[in-house]
mmCIF file of C-alpha atoms and ligand atoms in Angstrom:
data_model
loop_
_atom_site.group_PDB
_atom_site.id
_atom_site.type_symbol
_atom_site.label_atom_id
_atom_site.label_comp_id
_atom_site.label_asym_id
_atom_site.label_seq_id
_atom_site.Cartn_x
_atom_site.Cartn_y
_atom_site.Cartn_z
ATOM 1 C CA UNK A 1 47.831 -26.648 -183.055
ATOM 2 C CA UNK A 2 49.376 -25.575 -186.388
ATOM 3 C CA UNK A 3 47.849 -22.678 -188.164
ATOM 4 C CA UNK A 4 45.978 -23.678 -191.288
ATOM 5 C CA UNK A 5 46.134 -21.819 -194.542
ATOM 6 C CA UNK A 6 43.285 -22.275 -196.955
ATOM 7 C CA UNK A 7 43.454 -21.162 -200.565
ATOM 8 C CA UNK A 8 40.808 -21.931 -203.120
ATOM 9 C CA UNK A 9 39.411 -20.766 -206.481
ATOM 10 C CA UNK A 10 35.740 -20.897 -207.419
ATOM 11 C CA UNK A 11 33.459 -19.521 -210.101
ATOM 12 C CA UNK A 12 30.530 -17.543 -208.729
ATOM 13 C CA UNK A 13 28.564 -14.363 -209.482
ATOM 14 C CA UNK A 14 29.648 -14.917 -213.060
ATOM 15 C CA UNK A 15 33.285 -14.377 -212.159
ATOM 16 C CA UNK A 16 36.384 -15.988 -210.648
ATOM 17 C CA UNK A 17 36.569 -15.947 -206.880
ATOM 18 C CA UNK A 18 39.832 -16.508 -205.051
ATOM 19 C CA UNK A 19 39.964 -16.762 -201.261
ATOM 20 C CA UNK A 20 42.982 -17.146 -198.970
ATOM 21 C CA UNK A 21 42.281 -17.634 -195.298
ATOM 22 C CA UNK A 22 44.774 -17.986 -192.425
ATOM 23 C CA UNK A 23 43.530 -19.398 -189.127
ATOM 24 C CA UNK A 24 42.961 -22.606 -187.189
ATOM 25 C CA UNK A 25 39.426 -23.077 -188.515
ATOM 26 C CA UNK A 26 40.080 -21.756 -192.017
ATOM 27 C CA UNK A 27 38.130 -24.526 -193.769
ATOM 28 C CA UNK A 28 34.995 -23.773 -191.678
ATOM 29 C CA UNK A 29 35.440 -20.100 -192.420
ATOM 30 C CA UNK A 30 35.769 -20.842 -196.128
ATOM 31 C CA UNK A 31 32.603 -22.988 -196.117
ATOM 32 C CA UNK A 32 30.626 -20.277 -194.338
ATOM 33 C CA UNK A 33 31.866 -17.604 -196.740
ATOM 34 C CA UNK A 34 30.913 -19.781 -199.740
ATOM 35 C CA UNK A 35 27.391 -20.244 -198.378
ATOM 36 C CA UNK A 36 27.103 -16.493 -198.011
ATOM 37 C CA UNK A 37 28.376 -15.907 -201.549
ATOM 38 C CA UNK A 38 25.772 -18.314 -202.946
ATOM 39 C CA UNK A 39 23.092 -16.594 -200.885
ATOM 40 C CA UNK A 40 24.148 -13.138 -202.089
ATOM 41 C CA UNK A 41 24.223 -14.332 -205.678
ATOM 42 C CA UNK A 42 20.675 -15.643 -205.275
ATOM 43 C CA UNK A 43 19.665 -12.244 -203.911
ATOM 44 C CA UNK A 44 21.400 -9.939 -206.398
ATOM 45 C CA UNK A 45 21.523 -11.877 -209.670
ATOM 46 C CA UNK A 46 19.919 -10.153 -212.655
ATOM 47 C CA UNK A 47 19.307 -13.492 -214.379
ATOM 48 C CA UNK A 48 18.018 -15.730 -211.585
ATOM 49 C CA UNK A 49 14.235 -15.562 -211.618
ATOM 50 C CA UNK A 50 13.902 -15.935 -207.865
ATOM 51 C CA UNK A 51 16.395 -13.200 -206.964
ATOM 52 C CA UNK A 52 15.193 -10.057 -205.221
ATOM 53 C CA UNK A 53 16.505 -8.064 -208.184
ATOM 54 C CA UNK A 54 14.268 -10.058 -210.568
ATOM 55 C CA UNK A 55 11.332 -9.797 -208.183
ATOM 56 C CA UNK A 56 11.619 -6.015 -208.188
ATOM 57 C CA UNK A 57 12.227 -5.816 -211.952
ATOM 58 C CA UNK A 58 9.167 -7.971 -212.715
ATOM 59 C CA UNK A 59 6.928 -5.609 -210.744
ATOM 60 C CA UNK A 60 8.096 -2.465 -212.551
ATOM 61 C CA UNK A 61 5.205 -0.116 -213.169
ATOM 62 C CA UNK A 62 2.937 -2.423 -211.160
ATOM 63 C CA UNK A 63 3.574 -2.862 -207.474
ATOM 64 C CA UNK A 64 5.657 -1.814 -204.530
ATOM 65 C CA UNK A 65 7.889 -4.745 -203.493
ATOM 66 C CA UNK A 66 8.910 -5.664 -199.964
ATOM 67 C CA UNK A 67 12.592 -6.591 -199.862
ATOM 68 C CA UNK A 68 15.035 -7.999 -197.306
ATOM 69 C CA UNK A 69 16.856 -5.506 -195.105
ATOM 70 C CA UNK A 70 20.135 -6.514 -196.733
ATOM 71 C CA UNK A 71 18.794 -5.823 -200.221
ATOM 72 C CA UNK A 72 17.474 -2.472 -198.987
ATOM 73 C CA UNK A 73 20.963 -1.683 -197.720
ATOM 74 C CA UNK A 74 22.446 -2.346 -201.177
ATOM 75 C CA UNK A 75 19.792 -0.112 -202.767
ATOM 76 C CA UNK A 76 20.377 2.669 -200.227
ATOM 77 C CA UNK A 77 24.114 2.546 -200.799
ATOM 78 C CA UNK A 78 23.563 2.543 -204.574
ATOM 79 C CA UNK A 79 21.371 5.619 -204.265
ATOM 80 C CA UNK A 80 23.991 7.321 -202.099
ATOM 81 C CA UNK A 81 26.744 6.752 -204.687
ATOM 82 C CA UNK A 82 24.435 7.877 -207.510
ATOM 83 C CA UNK A 83 23.863 11.177 -205.778
ATOM 84 C CA UNK A 84 27.558 11.593 -204.899
ATOM 85 C CA UNK A 85 28.580 10.923 -208.523
ATOM 86 C CA UNK A 86 25.848 13.060 -210.113
ATOM 87 C CA UNK A 87 24.341 9.850 -211.548
ATOM 88 C CA UNK A 88 27.520 8.593 -213.220
ATOM 89 C CA UNK A 89 26.917 5.542 -211.033
ATOM 90 C CA UNK A 90 23.400 4.383 -211.824
ATOM 91 C CA UNK A 91 21.930 0.930 -211.153
ATOM 92 C CA UNK A 92 18.952 1.829 -213.381
ATOM 93 C CA UNK A 93 20.915 1.532 -216.637
ATOM 94 C CA UNK A 94 19.741 -2.023 -217.214
ATOM 95 C CA UNK A 95 17.459 -1.284 -220.206
ATOM 96 C CA UNK A 96 20.502 0.249 -221.919
ATOM 97 C CA UNK A 97 22.779 -2.617 -220.873
ATOM 98 C CA UNK A 98 20.317 -5.070 -222.437
ATOM 99 C CA UNK A 99 20.031 -2.921 -225.570
ATOM 100 C CA UNK A 100 23.821 -2.911 -226.058
ATOM 101 C CA UNK A 101 24.024 -6.622 -225.338
ATOM 102 C CA UNK A 102 21.541 -7.466 -228.066
ATOM 103 C CA UNK A 103 23.167 -4.935 -230.415
ATOM 104 C CA UNK A 104 26.451 -6.777 -229.929
ATOM 105 C CA UNK A 105 24.831 -10.106 -230.760
ATOM 106 C CA UNK A 106 23.355 -8.649 -233.972
ATOM 107 C CA UNK A 107 26.629 -6.811 -234.777
ATOM 108 C CA UNK A 108 24.573 -3.682 -235.356
ATOM 109 C CA UNK A 109 24.568 -0.390 -233.418
ATOM 110 C CA UNK A 110 21.357 0.409 -231.523
ATOM 111 C CA UNK A 111 19.203 3.038 -233.249
ATOM 112 C CA UNK A 112 18.927 6.565 -231.807
ATOM 113 C CA UNK A 113 15.283 5.856 -231.175
ATOM 114 C CA UNK A 114 16.015 2.677 -229.188
ATOM 115 C CA UNK A 115 18.610 4.545 -227.130
ATOM 116 C CA UNK A 116 16.184 7.363 -226.413
ATOM 117 C CA UNK A 117 13.478 4.933 -225.318
ATOM 118 C CA UNK A 118 15.892 3.060 -223.051
ATOM 119 C CA UNK A 119 17.241 6.308 -221.557
ATOM 120 C CA UNK A 120 13.715 7.332 -220.582
ATOM 121 C CA UNK A 121 13.555 4.228 -218.341
ATOM 122 C CA UNK A 122 17.076 4.691 -216.934
ATOM 123 C CA UNK A 123 16.375 7.878 -215.007
ATOM 124 C CA UNK A 124 17.317 7.203 -211.394
ATOM 125 C CA UNK A 125 14.153 9.014 -210.214
ATOM 126 C CA UNK A 126 12.229 5.978 -211.475
ATOM 127 C CA UNK A 127 13.416 3.996 -208.455
ATOM 128 C CA UNK A 128 11.674 4.876 -205.210
ATOM 129 C CA UNK A 129 13.030 3.321 -202.045
ATOM 130 C CA UNK A 130 11.442 3.465 -198.602
ATOM 131 C CA UNK A 131 12.473 1.701 -195.410
ATOM 132 C CA UNK A 132 11.506 -1.850 -196.371
ATOM 133 C CA UNK A 133 10.171 -1.495 -199.891
ATOM 134 C CA UNK A 134 11.184 -0.434 -203.350
ATOM 135 C CA UNK A 135 9.202 0.522 -206.424
ATOM 136 C CA UNK A 136 10.118 0.938 -210.083
ATOM 137 C CA UNK A 137 7.782 3.591 -211.417
ATOM 138 C CA UNK A 138 7.612 2.666 -215.113
ATOM 139 C CA UNK A 139 7.060 -0.674 -216.785
ATOM 140 C CA UNK A 140 10.353 -1.800 -218.334
ATOM 141 C CA UNK A 141 12.543 -0.171 -215.662
ATOM 142 C CA UNK A 142 15.136 -2.610 -214.319
ATOM 143 C CA UNK A 143 17.956 -2.473 -211.834
ATOM 144 C CA UNK A 144 21.355 -4.127 -212.318
ATOM 145 C CA UNK A 145 23.816 -4.429 -209.450
ATOM 146 C CA UNK A 146 26.800 -5.357 -211.671
ATOM 147 C CA UNK A 147 28.649 -2.207 -210.605
ATOM 148 C CA UNK A 148 28.348 -2.676 -206.825
ATOM 149 C CA UNK A 149 27.294 -6.245 -205.958
ATOM 150 C CA UNK A 150 30.740 -7.823 -205.988
ATOM 151 C CA UNK A 151 32.064 -5.132 -203.661
ATOM 152 C CA UNK A 152 29.165 -5.666 -201.282
ATOM 153 C CA UNK A 153 29.808 -9.427 -201.308
ATOM 154 C CA UNK A 154 33.536 -8.902 -200.614
ATOM 155 C CA UNK A 155 32.633 -6.804 -197.552
ATOM 156 C CA UNK A 156 30.244 -9.494 -196.291
ATOM 157 C CA UNK A 157 32.930 -12.180 -196.688
ATOM 158 C CA UNK A 158 35.545 -10.121 -194.856
ATOM 159 C CA UNK A 159 33.117 -9.607 -191.964
ATOM 160 C CA UNK A 160 32.727 -13.388 -191.797
ATOM 161 C CA UNK A 161 36.506 -13.937 -191.834
ATOM 162 C CA UNK A 162 36.877 -11.517 -188.931
ATOM 163 C CA UNK A 163 33.841 -12.707 -186.932
ATOM 164 C CA UNK A 164 34.962 -16.328 -187.211
ATOM 165 C CA UNK A 165 38.443 -15.471 -185.981
ATOM 166 C CA UNK A 166 40.595 -15.621 -189.111
ATOM 167 C CA UNK A 167 44.006 -14.193 -188.394
ATOM 168 C CA UNK A 168 44.224 -12.867 -191.868
ATOM 169 C CA UNK A 169 42.402 -13.298 -195.169
ATOM 170 C CA UNK A 170 42.161 -12.171 -198.753
ATOM 171 C CA UNK A 171 39.354 -12.298 -201.300
ATOM 172 C CA UNK A 172 39.433 -11.464 -204.982
ATOM 173 C CA UNK A 173 35.929 -11.409 -206.399
ATOM 174 C CA UNK A 174 36.438 -10.804 -210.102
ATOM 175 C CA UNK A 175 38.854 -7.944 -209.555
ATOM 176 C CA UNK A 176 37.258 -6.663 -206.342
ATOM 177 C CA UNK A 177 39.972 -7.342 -203.803
ATOM 178 C CA UNK A 178 39.762 -6.990 -200.050
ATOM 179 C CA UNK A 179 42.357 -8.102 -197.514
ATOM 180 C CA UNK A 180 42.405 -8.248 -193.732
ATOM 181 C CA UNK A 181 45.531 -8.558 -191.594
ATOM 182 C CA UNK A 182 48.827 -9.630 -193.174
ATOM 183 C CA UNK A 183 49.830 -12.664 -195.244
ATOM 184 C CA UNK A 184 50.822 -15.945 -193.579
ATOM 185 C CA UNK A 185 54.504 -14.886 -193.845
ATOM 186 C CA UNK A 186 53.756 -11.637 -191.986
ATOM 187 C CA UNK A 187 54.200 -9.399 -195.034
ATOM 188 C CA UNK A 188 51.445 -7.104 -196.278
ATOM 189 C CA UNK A 189 49.055 -8.408 -198.917
ATOM 190 C CA UNK A 190 49.843 -6.971 -202.343
ATOM 191 C CA UNK A 191 47.444 -6.495 -205.226
ATOM 192 C CA UNK A 192 48.784 -6.227 -208.757
ATOM 193 C CA UNK A 193 46.919 -3.802 -210.999
ATOM 194 C CA UNK A 194 46.467 -4.984 -214.561
ATOM 195 C CA UNK A 195 48.059 -2.914 -217.329
ATOM 196 C CA UNK A 196 45.071 -1.969 -219.532
ATOM 197 C CA UNK A 197 46.950 -2.579 -222.810
ATOM 198 C CA UNK A 198 48.865 -5.737 -221.951
ATOM 199 C CA UNK A 199 47.838 -9.398 -221.762
ATOM 200 C CA UNK A 200 46.169 -10.488 -218.542
ATOM 201 C CA UNK A 201 48.612 -10.879 -215.682
ATOM 202 C CA UNK A 202 50.865 -7.953 -216.703
ATOM 203 C CA UNK A 203 50.632 -5.401 -213.913
ATOM 204 C CA UNK A 204 51.794 -1.778 -214.047
ATOM 205 C CA UNK A 205 51.784 -1.325 -210.281
ATOM 206 C CA UNK A 206 51.349 -3.190 -207.022
ATOM 207 C CA UNK A 207 49.343 -1.918 -204.074
ATOM 208 C CA UNK A 208 50.140 -2.963 -200.517
ATOM 209 C CA UNK A 209 46.998 -3.392 -198.486
ATOM 210 C CA UNK A 210 45.999 -4.533 -195.021
ATOM 211 C CA UNK A 211 42.385 -4.022 -193.995
ATOM 212 C CA UNK A 212 41.698 -2.351 -197.293
ATOM 213 C CA UNK A 213 39.851 -3.005 -200.515
ATOM 214 C CA UNK A 214 41.254 -2.317 -203.978
ATOM 215 C CA UNK A 215 38.882 -2.264 -206.951
ATOM 216 C CA UNK A 216 39.591 -1.486 -210.610
ATOM 217 C CA UNK A 217 37.147 -0.560 -213.357
ATOM 218 C CA UNK A 218 38.240 -0.320 -216.953
ATOM 219 C CA UNK A 219 37.036 -0.626 -220.484
ATOM 220 C CA UNK A 220 39.731 -3.045 -221.584
ATOM 221 C CA UNK A 221 38.492 -6.380 -220.298
ATOM 222 C CA UNK A 222 34.775 -6.587 -220.940
ATOM 223 C CA UNK A 223 33.684 -5.191 -224.285
ATOM 224 C CA UNK A 224 32.031 -6.236 -227.492
ATOM 225 C CA UNK A 225 32.832 -5.441 -231.089
ATOM 226 C CA UNK A 226 30.268 -4.022 -233.456
ATOM 227 C CA UNK A 227 31.459 -3.565 -237.042
ATOM 228 C CA UNK A 228 35.028 -3.933 -235.798
ATOM 229 C CA UNK A 229 34.746 -1.145 -233.197
ATOM 230 C CA UNK A 230 35.104 -1.948 -229.485
ATOM 231 C CA UNK A 231 32.278 -0.930 -227.140
ATOM 232 C CA UNK A 232 33.003 -1.475 -223.457
ATOM 233 C CA UNK A 233 30.515 -2.431 -220.750
ATOM 234 C CA UNK A 234 30.410 0.733 -218.610
ATOM 235 C CA UNK A 235 27.707 3.059 -219.853
ATOM 236 C CA UNK A 236 27.104 6.783 -219.641
ATOM 237 C CA UNK A 237 23.496 7.478 -218.658
ATOM 238 C CA UNK A 238 23.655 10.924 -220.264
ATOM 239 C CA UNK A 239 24.454 9.713 -223.785
ATOM 240 C CA UNK A 240 23.234 6.118 -223.726
ATOM 241 C CA UNK A 241 26.624 5.049 -225.096
ATOM 242 C CA UNK A 242 29.613 3.372 -223.448
ATOM 243 C CA UNK A 243 31.306 6.173 -221.522
ATOM 244 C CA UNK A 244 33.575 8.243 -223.749
ATOM 245 C CA UNK A 245 36.209 8.712 -221.094
ATOM 246 C CA UNK A 246 39.813 9.942 -221.028
ATOM 247 C CA UNK A 247 40.686 6.953 -218.801
ATOM 248 C CA UNK A 248 41.750 3.398 -219.516
ATOM 249 C CA UNK A 249 41.184 2.369 -215.914
ATOM 250 C CA UNK A 250 40.540 3.649 -212.399
ATOM 251 C CA UNK A 251 41.611 1.866 -209.231
ATOM 252 C CA UNK A 252 39.972 2.885 -205.961
ATOM 253 C CA UNK A 253 41.342 2.083 -202.497
ATOM 254 C CA UNK A 254 38.903 2.122 -199.597
ATOM 255 C CA UNK A 255 38.117 0.377 -196.348
ATOM 256 C CA UNK A 256 34.758 -0.497 -197.899
ATOM 257 C CA UNK A 257 34.715 -2.679 -200.999
ATOM 258 C CA UNK A 258 31.136 -1.577 -201.711
ATOM 259 C CA UNK A 259 32.375 1.999 -201.862
ATOM 260 C CA UNK A 260 35.446 1.113 -203.936
ATOM 261 C CA UNK A 261 33.302 -0.839 -206.430
ATOM 262 C CA UNK A 262 30.717 1.919 -206.933
ATOM 263 C CA UNK A 263 33.308 4.708 -207.038
ATOM 264 C CA UNK A 264 35.591 2.959 -209.535
ATOM 265 C CA UNK A 265 32.670 2.506 -211.941
ATOM 266 C CA UNK A 266 31.534 6.109 -211.391
ATOM 267 C CA UNK A 267 35.018 7.654 -211.716
ATOM 268 C CA UNK A 268 35.613 5.723 -214.936
ATOM 269 C CA UNK A 269 32.465 7.308 -216.408
ATOM 270 C CA UNK A 270 33.274 10.783 -215.056
ATOM 271 C CA UNK A 271 36.809 10.929 -216.459
ATOM 272 C CA UNK A 272 39.995 12.231 -214.883
ATOM 273 C CA UNK A 273 38.994 15.693 -213.722
ATOM 274 C CA UNK A 274 35.570 14.967 -212.277
ATOM 275 C CA UNK A 275 36.776 11.560 -211.097
ATOM 276 C CA UNK A 276 39.456 13.179 -208.921
ATOM 277 C CA UNK A 277 36.850 15.508 -207.374
ATOM 278 C CA UNK A 278 34.601 12.506 -206.718
ATOM 279 C CA UNK A 279 37.374 10.612 -204.923
ATOM 280 C CA UNK A 280 38.176 13.583 -202.664
ATOM 281 C CA UNK A 281 34.468 14.193 -201.975
ATOM 282 C CA UNK A 282 33.976 10.536 -201.008
ATOM 283 C CA UNK A 283 36.752 10.553 -198.383
ATOM 284 C CA UNK A 284 37.886 7.074 -199.433
ATOM 285 C CA UNK A 285 41.614 6.280 -199.080
ATOM 286 C CA UNK A 286 42.435 7.280 -202.666
ATOM 287 C CA UNK A 287 42.551 6.372 -206.321
ATOM 288 C CA UNK A 288 44.890 5.796 -209.247
ATOM 289 C CA UNK A 289 43.856 6.915 -212.712
ATOM 290 C CA UNK A 290 45.406 5.403 -215.860
ATOM 291 C CA UNK A 291 44.693 7.835 -218.712
ATOM 292 C CA UNK A 292 44.278 7.222 -222.436
ATOM 293 C CA UNK A 293 47.610 9.033 -222.905
ATOM 294 C CA UNK A 294 49.252 6.423 -220.647
ATOM 295 C CA UNK A 295 49.886 8.714 -217.701
ATOM 296 C CA UNK A 296 49.224 7.921 -214.072
ATOM 297 C CA UNK A 297 47.454 10.323 -211.721
ATOM 298 C CA UNK A 298 47.068 9.459 -208.072
ATOM 299 C CA UNK A 299 45.387 11.213 -205.175
ATOM 300 C CA UNK A 300 47.467 12.369 -202.212
ATOM 301 C CA UNK A 301 48.873 9.699 -199.919
ATOM 302 C CA UNK A 302 48.335 6.781 -202.290
ATOM 303 C CA UNK A 303 52.039 6.543 -203.182
ATOM 304 C CA UNK A 304 52.748 5.218 -199.662
ATOM 305 C CA UNK A 305 50.831 2.054 -200.605
ATOM 306 C CA UNK A 306 52.017 1.813 -204.165
ATOM 307 C CA UNK A 307 54.955 0.422 -206.100
ATOM 308 C CA UNK A 308 55.170 1.250 -209.812
ATOM 309 C CA UNK A 309 56.379 -1.727 -211.835
ATOM 310 C CA UNK A 310 57.325 0.189 -214.941
ATOM 311 C CA UNK A 311 58.523 3.639 -215.917
ATOM 312 C CA UNK A 312 55.560 5.890 -216.501
ATOM 313 C CA UNK A 313 54.740 9.563 -216.188
ATOM 314 C CA UNK A 314 53.176 9.838 -212.797
ATOM 315 C CA UNK A 315 51.499 12.799 -211.076
ATOM 316 C CA UNK A 316 50.074 13.403 -207.617
ATOM 317 C CA UNK A 317 46.903 15.469 -207.733
HETATM 318 P P1 ADP B 1 33.167 -5.153 -213.476
HETATM 319 O O1 ADP B 1 31.837 -5.723 -213.136
HETATM 320 O O2 ADP B 1 33.665 -5.473 -214.836
HETATM 321 O O3 ADP B 1 34.183 -5.380 -212.410
HETATM 322 P P2 ADP B 1 32.195 -2.515 -212.789
HETATM 323 O O4 ADP B 1 32.198 -2.693 -211.318
HETATM 324 O O5 ADP B 1 32.725 -1.204 -213.258
HETATM 325 O O6 ADP B 1 32.998 -3.589 -213.578
HETATM 326 O O7 ADP B 1 30.691 -2.692 -213.225
HETATM 327 C C1 ADP B 1 30.279 -2.769 -214.550
HETATM 328 C C2 ADP B 1 28.909 -3.406 -214.599
HETATM 329 O O8 ADP B 1 27.968 -2.548 -213.928
HETATM 330 C C3 ADP B 1 28.400 -3.558 -216.015
HETATM 331 O O9 ADP B 1 28.660 -4.846 -216.523
HETATM 332 C C4 ADP B 1 26.914 -3.299 -215.851
HETATM 333 O O10 ADP B 1 26.257 -4.471 -215.378
HETATM 334 C C5 ADP B 1 26.855 -2.272 -214.753
HETATM 335 N N1 ADP B 1 27.015 -0.867 -215.202
HETATM 336 C C6 ADP B 1 27.387 -0.391 -216.436
HETATM 337 N N2 ADP B 1 27.466 0.950 -216.424
HETATM 338 C C7 ADP B 1 27.153 1.350 -215.152
HETATM 339 C C8 ADP B 1 27.045 2.632 -214.523
HETATM 340 N N3 ADP B 1 27.296 3.764 -215.173
HETATM 341 N N4 ADP B 1 26.663 2.651 -213.219
HETATM 342 C C9 ADP B 1 26.412 1.505 -212.545
HETATM 343 N N5 ADP B 1 26.497 0.283 -213.088
HETATM 344 C C10 ADP B 1 26.859 0.201 -214.377
HETATM 345 MG MG1 MG B 2 32.058 -1.245 -209.842
#
């Protein structure tokens, strides 16, 4: 029987999803993965009223909430990456995220007082997780899985591809990429990394990956303008402002897309120096940092997987 190749684009989890699946039953595999993606969206969405995230957020300051074991796993992993990154990664920043969103709509900066009040709710100690339950200590506390959920979903999909016998597969969930095996033509999958200053589709490097995830966080794609100044969507829980970082983007390579997603967000907030320490402490495969002075720093070993597409100052650290 000929091998079937399935390639399809969808819009889900508020982002573009691209899947490529090689295998005899690739359409069944695709359908199963899509069901899982819908299920995960219903679990992790901040906006869907029936999601487990909303359930927990609604009970803030009121009750302990029993959650599914999968949701508990996401919360445990989130807590782990918060601790590892000294809270640069923090799923509790939702009150601040909402504050900045409404500030953008009004075209007016949030007041110091509003930021202070939101920061009080964003402290990660306000989330208490036990084996099967979670509790938000203060009314108004909210979690937001925007910095880790897509990575978790990419891992779930890749487990499905493998369990259902795909020979090889690739998923791009809004910039969270994970690939298993090699492409249909036997070559390694390659992921282009967007140049932060150039129009979409212009890549400054390509990363070869089999059985790896590649995730980029940056301030260049999702931002809002207030009084003509750009404010990006990754926040610093110490200041209450979008992170004032010396990076334009960070790309993390890891076997786990959950890890790559959380670490890329965290490293972006932490900046070059602390970001490098974080990557080495995490024992992921590595990372590539694109600085505001347009230099590239990469952790040891990453250059084996990487092809630069333009001339740039490049350092191994
Ligand atoms: P993207 O979702 O654009 O791929 P990220 O993975 O870096 O980028 O996640 C950014 C999203 O995570 C934001 O839109 C917001 O919902 C949430 N977020 C913002 N700042 C943080 C932070 N410091 N830690 C964890 N999540 C954050
Ligand atoms: Mg992330």
